[in-house]
Short mmCIF file of N, CA and C in Angstrom, two decimals:
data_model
loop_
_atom_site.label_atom_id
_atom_site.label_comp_id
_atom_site.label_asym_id
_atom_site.label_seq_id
_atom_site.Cartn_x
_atom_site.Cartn_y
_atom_site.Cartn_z
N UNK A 28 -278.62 -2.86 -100.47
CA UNK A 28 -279.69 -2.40 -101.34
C UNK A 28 -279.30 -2.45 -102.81
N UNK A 29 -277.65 -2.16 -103.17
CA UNK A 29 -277.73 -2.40 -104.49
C UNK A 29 -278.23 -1.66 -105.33
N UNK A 30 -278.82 -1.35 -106.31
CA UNK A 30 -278.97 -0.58 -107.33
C UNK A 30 -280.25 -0.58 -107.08
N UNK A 31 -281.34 -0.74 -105.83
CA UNK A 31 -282.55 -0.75 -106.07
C UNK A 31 -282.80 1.30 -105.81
N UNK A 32 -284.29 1.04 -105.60
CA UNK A 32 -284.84 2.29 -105.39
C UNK A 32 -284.88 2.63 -103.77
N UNK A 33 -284.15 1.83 -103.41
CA UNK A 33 -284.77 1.87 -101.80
C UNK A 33 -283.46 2.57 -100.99
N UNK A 34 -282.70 3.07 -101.22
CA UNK A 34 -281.76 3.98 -100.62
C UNK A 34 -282.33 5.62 -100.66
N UNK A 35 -282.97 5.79 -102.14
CA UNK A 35 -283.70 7.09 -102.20
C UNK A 35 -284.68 7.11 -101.69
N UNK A 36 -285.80 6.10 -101.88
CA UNK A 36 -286.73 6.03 -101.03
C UNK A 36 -286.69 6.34 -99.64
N UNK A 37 -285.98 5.90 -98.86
CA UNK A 37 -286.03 6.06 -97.67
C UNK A 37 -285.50 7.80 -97.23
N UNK A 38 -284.63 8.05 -97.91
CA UNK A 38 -283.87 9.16 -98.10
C UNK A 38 -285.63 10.49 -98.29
N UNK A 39 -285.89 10.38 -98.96
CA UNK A 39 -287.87 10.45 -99.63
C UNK A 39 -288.22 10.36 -98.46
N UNK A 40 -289.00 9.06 -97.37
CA UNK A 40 -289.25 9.26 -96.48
C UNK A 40 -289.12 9.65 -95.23
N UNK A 41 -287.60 9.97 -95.10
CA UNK A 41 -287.11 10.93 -94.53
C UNK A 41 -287.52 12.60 -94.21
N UNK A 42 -287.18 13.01 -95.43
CA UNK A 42 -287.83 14.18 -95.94
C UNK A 42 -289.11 14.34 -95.75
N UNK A 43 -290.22 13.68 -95.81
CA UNK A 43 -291.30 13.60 -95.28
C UNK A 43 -291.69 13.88 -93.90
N UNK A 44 -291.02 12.96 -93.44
CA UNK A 44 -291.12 12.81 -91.80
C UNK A 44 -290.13 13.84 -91.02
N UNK A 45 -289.14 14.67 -91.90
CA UNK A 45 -289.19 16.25 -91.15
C UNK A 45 -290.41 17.03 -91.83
N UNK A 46 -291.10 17.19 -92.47
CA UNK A 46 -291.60 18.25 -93.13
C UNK A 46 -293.13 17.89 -92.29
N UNK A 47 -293.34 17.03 -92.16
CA UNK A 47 -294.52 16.93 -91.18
C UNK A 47 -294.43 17.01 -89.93
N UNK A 48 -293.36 17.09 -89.45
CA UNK A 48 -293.15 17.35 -87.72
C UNK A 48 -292.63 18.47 -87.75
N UNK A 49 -292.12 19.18 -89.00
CA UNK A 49 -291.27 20.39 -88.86
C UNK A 49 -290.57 20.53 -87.86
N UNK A 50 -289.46 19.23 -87.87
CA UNK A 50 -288.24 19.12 -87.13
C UNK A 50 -287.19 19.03 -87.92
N UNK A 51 -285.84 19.31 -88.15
CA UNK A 51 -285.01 18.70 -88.58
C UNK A 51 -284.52 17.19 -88.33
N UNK A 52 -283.67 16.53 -89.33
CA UNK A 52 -282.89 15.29 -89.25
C UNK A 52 -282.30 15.02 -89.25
N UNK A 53 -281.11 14.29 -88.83
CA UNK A 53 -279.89 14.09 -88.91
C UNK A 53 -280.20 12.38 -89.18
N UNK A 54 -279.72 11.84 -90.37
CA UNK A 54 -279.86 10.80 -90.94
C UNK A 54 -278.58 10.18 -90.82
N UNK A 55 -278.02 8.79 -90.39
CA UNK A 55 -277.42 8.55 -90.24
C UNK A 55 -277.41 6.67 -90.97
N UNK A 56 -276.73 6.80 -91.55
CA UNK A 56 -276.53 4.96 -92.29
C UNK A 56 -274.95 4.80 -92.65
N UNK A 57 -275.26 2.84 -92.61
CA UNK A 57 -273.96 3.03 -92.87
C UNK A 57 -273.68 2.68 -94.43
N UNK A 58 -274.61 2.38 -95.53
CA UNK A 58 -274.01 2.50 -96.72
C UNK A 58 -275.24 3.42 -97.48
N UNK A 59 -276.19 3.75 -96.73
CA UNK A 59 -277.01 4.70 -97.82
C UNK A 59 -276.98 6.03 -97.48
N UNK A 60 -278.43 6.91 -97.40
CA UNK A 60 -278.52 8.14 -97.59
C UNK A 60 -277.91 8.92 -96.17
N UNK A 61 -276.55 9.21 -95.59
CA UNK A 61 -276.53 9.94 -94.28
C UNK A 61 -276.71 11.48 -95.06
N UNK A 62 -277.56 12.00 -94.23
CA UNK A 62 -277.92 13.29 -94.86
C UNK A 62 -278.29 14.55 -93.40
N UNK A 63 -278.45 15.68 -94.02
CA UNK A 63 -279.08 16.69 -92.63
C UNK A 63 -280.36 17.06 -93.57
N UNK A 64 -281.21 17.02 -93.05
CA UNK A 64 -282.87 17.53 -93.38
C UNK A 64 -283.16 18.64 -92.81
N UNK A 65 -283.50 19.67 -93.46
CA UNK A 65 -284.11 20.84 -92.65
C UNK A 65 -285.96 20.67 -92.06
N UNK A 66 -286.47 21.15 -91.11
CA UNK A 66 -287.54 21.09 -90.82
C UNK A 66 -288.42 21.52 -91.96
N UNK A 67 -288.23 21.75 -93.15
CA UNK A 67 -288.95 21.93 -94.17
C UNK A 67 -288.60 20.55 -95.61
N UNK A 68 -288.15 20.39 -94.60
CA UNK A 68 -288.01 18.57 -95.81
C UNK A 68 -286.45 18.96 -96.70
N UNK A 69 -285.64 20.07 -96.76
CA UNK A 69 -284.84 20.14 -98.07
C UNK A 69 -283.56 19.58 -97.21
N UNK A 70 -283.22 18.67 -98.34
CA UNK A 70 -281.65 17.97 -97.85
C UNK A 70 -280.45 18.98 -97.48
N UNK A 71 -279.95 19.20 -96.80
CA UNK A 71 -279.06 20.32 -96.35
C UNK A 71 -277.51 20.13 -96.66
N UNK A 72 -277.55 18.55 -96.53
CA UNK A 72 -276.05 18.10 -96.58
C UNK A 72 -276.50 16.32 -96.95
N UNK A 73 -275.38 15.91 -98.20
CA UNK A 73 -275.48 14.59 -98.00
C UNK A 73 -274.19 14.24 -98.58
N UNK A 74 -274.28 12.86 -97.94
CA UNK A 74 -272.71 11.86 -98.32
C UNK A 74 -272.95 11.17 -99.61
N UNK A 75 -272.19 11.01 -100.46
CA UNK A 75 -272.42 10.00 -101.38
C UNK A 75 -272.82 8.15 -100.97
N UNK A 76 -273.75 7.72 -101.52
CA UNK A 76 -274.16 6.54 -101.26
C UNK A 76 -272.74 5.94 -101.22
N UNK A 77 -272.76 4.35 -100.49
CA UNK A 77 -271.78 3.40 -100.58
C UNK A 77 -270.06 4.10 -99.70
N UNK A 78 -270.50 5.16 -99.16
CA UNK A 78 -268.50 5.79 -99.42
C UNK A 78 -268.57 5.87 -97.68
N UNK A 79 -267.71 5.25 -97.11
CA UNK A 79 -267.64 5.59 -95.16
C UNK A 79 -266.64 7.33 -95.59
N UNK A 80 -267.30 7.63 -94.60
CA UNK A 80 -267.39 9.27 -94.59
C UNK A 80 -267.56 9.79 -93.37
N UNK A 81 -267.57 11.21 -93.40
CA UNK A 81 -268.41 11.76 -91.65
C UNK A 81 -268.55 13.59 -92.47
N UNK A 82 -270.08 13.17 -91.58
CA UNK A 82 -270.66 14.99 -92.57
C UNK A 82 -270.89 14.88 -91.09
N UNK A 83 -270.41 16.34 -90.85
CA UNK A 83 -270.61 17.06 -89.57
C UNK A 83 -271.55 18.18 -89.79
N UNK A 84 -272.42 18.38 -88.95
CA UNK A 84 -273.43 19.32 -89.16
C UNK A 84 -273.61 20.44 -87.57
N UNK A 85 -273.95 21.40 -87.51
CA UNK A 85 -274.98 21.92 -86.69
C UNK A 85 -276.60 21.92 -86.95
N UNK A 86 -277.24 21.53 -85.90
CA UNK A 86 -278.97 22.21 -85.88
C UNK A 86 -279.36 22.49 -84.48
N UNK A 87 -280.39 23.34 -85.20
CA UNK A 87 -280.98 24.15 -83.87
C UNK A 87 -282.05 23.30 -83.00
N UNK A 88 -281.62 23.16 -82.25
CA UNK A 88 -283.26 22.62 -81.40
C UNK A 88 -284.37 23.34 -81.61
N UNK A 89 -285.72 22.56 -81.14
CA UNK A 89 -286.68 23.06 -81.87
C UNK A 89 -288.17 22.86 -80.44
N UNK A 90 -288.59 24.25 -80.10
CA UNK A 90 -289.89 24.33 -79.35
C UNK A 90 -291.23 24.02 -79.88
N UNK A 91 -292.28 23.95 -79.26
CA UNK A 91 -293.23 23.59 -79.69
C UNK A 91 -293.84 22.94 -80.93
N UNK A 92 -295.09 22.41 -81.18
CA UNK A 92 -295.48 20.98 -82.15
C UNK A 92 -296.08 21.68 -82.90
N UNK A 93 -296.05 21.22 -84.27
CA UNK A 93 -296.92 21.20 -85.35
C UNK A 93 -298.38 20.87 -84.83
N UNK A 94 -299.09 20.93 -86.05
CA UNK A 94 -300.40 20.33 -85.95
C UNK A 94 -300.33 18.31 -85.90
N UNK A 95 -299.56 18.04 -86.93
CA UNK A 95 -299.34 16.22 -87.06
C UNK A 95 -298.85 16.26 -85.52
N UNK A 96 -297.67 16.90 -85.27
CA UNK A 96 -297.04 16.27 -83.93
C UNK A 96 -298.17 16.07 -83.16
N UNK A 97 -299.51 17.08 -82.75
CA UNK A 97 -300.21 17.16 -81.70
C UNK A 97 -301.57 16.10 -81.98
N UNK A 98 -301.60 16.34 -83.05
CA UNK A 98 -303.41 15.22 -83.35
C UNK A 98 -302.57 14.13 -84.02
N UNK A 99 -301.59 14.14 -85.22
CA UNK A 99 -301.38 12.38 -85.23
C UNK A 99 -302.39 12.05 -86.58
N UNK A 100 -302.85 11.36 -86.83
CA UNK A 100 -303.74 10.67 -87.77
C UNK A 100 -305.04 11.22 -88.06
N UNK A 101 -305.22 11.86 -86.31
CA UNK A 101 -306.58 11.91 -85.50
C UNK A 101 -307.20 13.20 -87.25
N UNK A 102 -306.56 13.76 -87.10
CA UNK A 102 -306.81 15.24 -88.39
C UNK A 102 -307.52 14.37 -89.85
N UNK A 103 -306.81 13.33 -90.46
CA UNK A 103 -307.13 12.95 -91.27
C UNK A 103 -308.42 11.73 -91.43
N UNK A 104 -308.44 11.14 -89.97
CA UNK A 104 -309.30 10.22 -90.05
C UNK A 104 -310.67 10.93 -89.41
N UNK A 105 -310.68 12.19 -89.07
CA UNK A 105 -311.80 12.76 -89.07
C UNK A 105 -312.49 13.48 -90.24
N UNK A 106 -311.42 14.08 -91.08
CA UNK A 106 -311.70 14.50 -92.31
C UNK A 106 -312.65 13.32 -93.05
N UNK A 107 -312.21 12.10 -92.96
CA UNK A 107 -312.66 10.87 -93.99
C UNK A 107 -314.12 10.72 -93.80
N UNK A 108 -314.17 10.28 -92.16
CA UNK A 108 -315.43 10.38 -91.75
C UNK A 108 -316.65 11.78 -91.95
N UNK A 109 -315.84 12.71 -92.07
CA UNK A 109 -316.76 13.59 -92.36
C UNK A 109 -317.37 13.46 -94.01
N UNK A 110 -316.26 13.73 -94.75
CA UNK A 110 -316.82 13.00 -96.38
C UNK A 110 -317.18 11.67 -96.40
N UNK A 111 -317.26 10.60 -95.36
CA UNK A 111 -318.21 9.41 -95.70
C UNK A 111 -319.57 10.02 -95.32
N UNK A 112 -319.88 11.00 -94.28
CA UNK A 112 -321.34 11.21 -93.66
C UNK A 112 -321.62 11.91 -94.85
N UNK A 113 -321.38 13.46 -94.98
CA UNK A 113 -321.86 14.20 -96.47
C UNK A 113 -322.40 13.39 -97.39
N UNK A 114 -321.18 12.00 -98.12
CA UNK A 114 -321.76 11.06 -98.46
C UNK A 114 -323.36 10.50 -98.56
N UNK A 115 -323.35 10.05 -97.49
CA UNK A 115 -324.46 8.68 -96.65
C UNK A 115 -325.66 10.10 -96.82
N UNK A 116 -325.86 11.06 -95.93
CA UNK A 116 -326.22 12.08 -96.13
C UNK A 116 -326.77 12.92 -97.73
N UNK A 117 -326.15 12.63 -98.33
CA UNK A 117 -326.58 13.46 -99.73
C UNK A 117 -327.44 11.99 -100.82
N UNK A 118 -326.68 10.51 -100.42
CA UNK A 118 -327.12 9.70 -101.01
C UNK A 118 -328.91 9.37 -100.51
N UNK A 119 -328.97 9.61 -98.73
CA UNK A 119 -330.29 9.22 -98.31
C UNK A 119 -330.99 10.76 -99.22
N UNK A 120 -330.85 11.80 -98.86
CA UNK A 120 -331.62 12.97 -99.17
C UNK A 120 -332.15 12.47 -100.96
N UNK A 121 -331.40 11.95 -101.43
CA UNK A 121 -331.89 12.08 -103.19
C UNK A 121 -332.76 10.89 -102.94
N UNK A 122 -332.37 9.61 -102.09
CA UNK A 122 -333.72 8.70 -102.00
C UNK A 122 -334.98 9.62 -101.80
N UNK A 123 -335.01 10.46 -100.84
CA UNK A 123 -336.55 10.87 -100.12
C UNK A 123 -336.91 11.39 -101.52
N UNK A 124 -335.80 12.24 -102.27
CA UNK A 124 -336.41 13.35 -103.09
C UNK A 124 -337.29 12.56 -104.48
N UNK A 125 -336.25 11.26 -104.71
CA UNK A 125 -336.97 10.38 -106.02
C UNK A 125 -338.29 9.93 -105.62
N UNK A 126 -337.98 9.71 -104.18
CA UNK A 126 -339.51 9.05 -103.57
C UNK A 126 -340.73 9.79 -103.15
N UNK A 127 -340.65 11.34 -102.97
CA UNK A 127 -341.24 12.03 -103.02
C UNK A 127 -342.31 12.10 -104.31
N UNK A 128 -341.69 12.55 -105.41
CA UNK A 128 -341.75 12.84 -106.59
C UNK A 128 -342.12 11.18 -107.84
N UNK A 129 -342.41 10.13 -106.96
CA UNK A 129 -342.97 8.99 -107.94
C UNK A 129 -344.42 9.14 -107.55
#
């Protein structure tokens, strides 16, 4: 990767992807971000980029799912559809109302 942005990045999407499953991580690479993630996204432990190393960690296992773990996408792509209908919905209602009123 080199001096790009893409060692943090991923390190970034990492953090993400515990904080939405509210699981922890144990990140493991062999020249970028090896890190421990807490189920709330905050880096707990990390190695310096580029350096062979070994970060030893404990974490707790973890019962039952979030909301993402259980619906998935399903949460957001219903949200959308609901603000496209409101939409479609508020745009037909002002037709009737202009057309009423000519």
């Amino acid at each position: 990767y080199g001096e790009s942005v893409a060692i943090p990045q991923h390190l970034q999407i990492s953090r993400m992807r515990s904080l939405e499953t509210g699981r922890p991580m144990l990140r493991a690479t062999n020249n970028g971000a090896t890190a421990v993630i807490d189920g709330r996204g905050n880096v707990q432990a990390l190695l310096p980029f580029y350096r062979q190393d070994t970060l030893a960690a404990t974490v707790q296992g973890m019962a039952g799912s979030t909301p993402y773990i259980r619906c998935g996408n399903l949460l957001f792509l219903g949200l959308g559809a609901l603000l496209l209908a409101g939409a479609w919905f508020a745009g037909r209602r002002r037709r009737v109302d202009t057309q009423n009123h000519a």
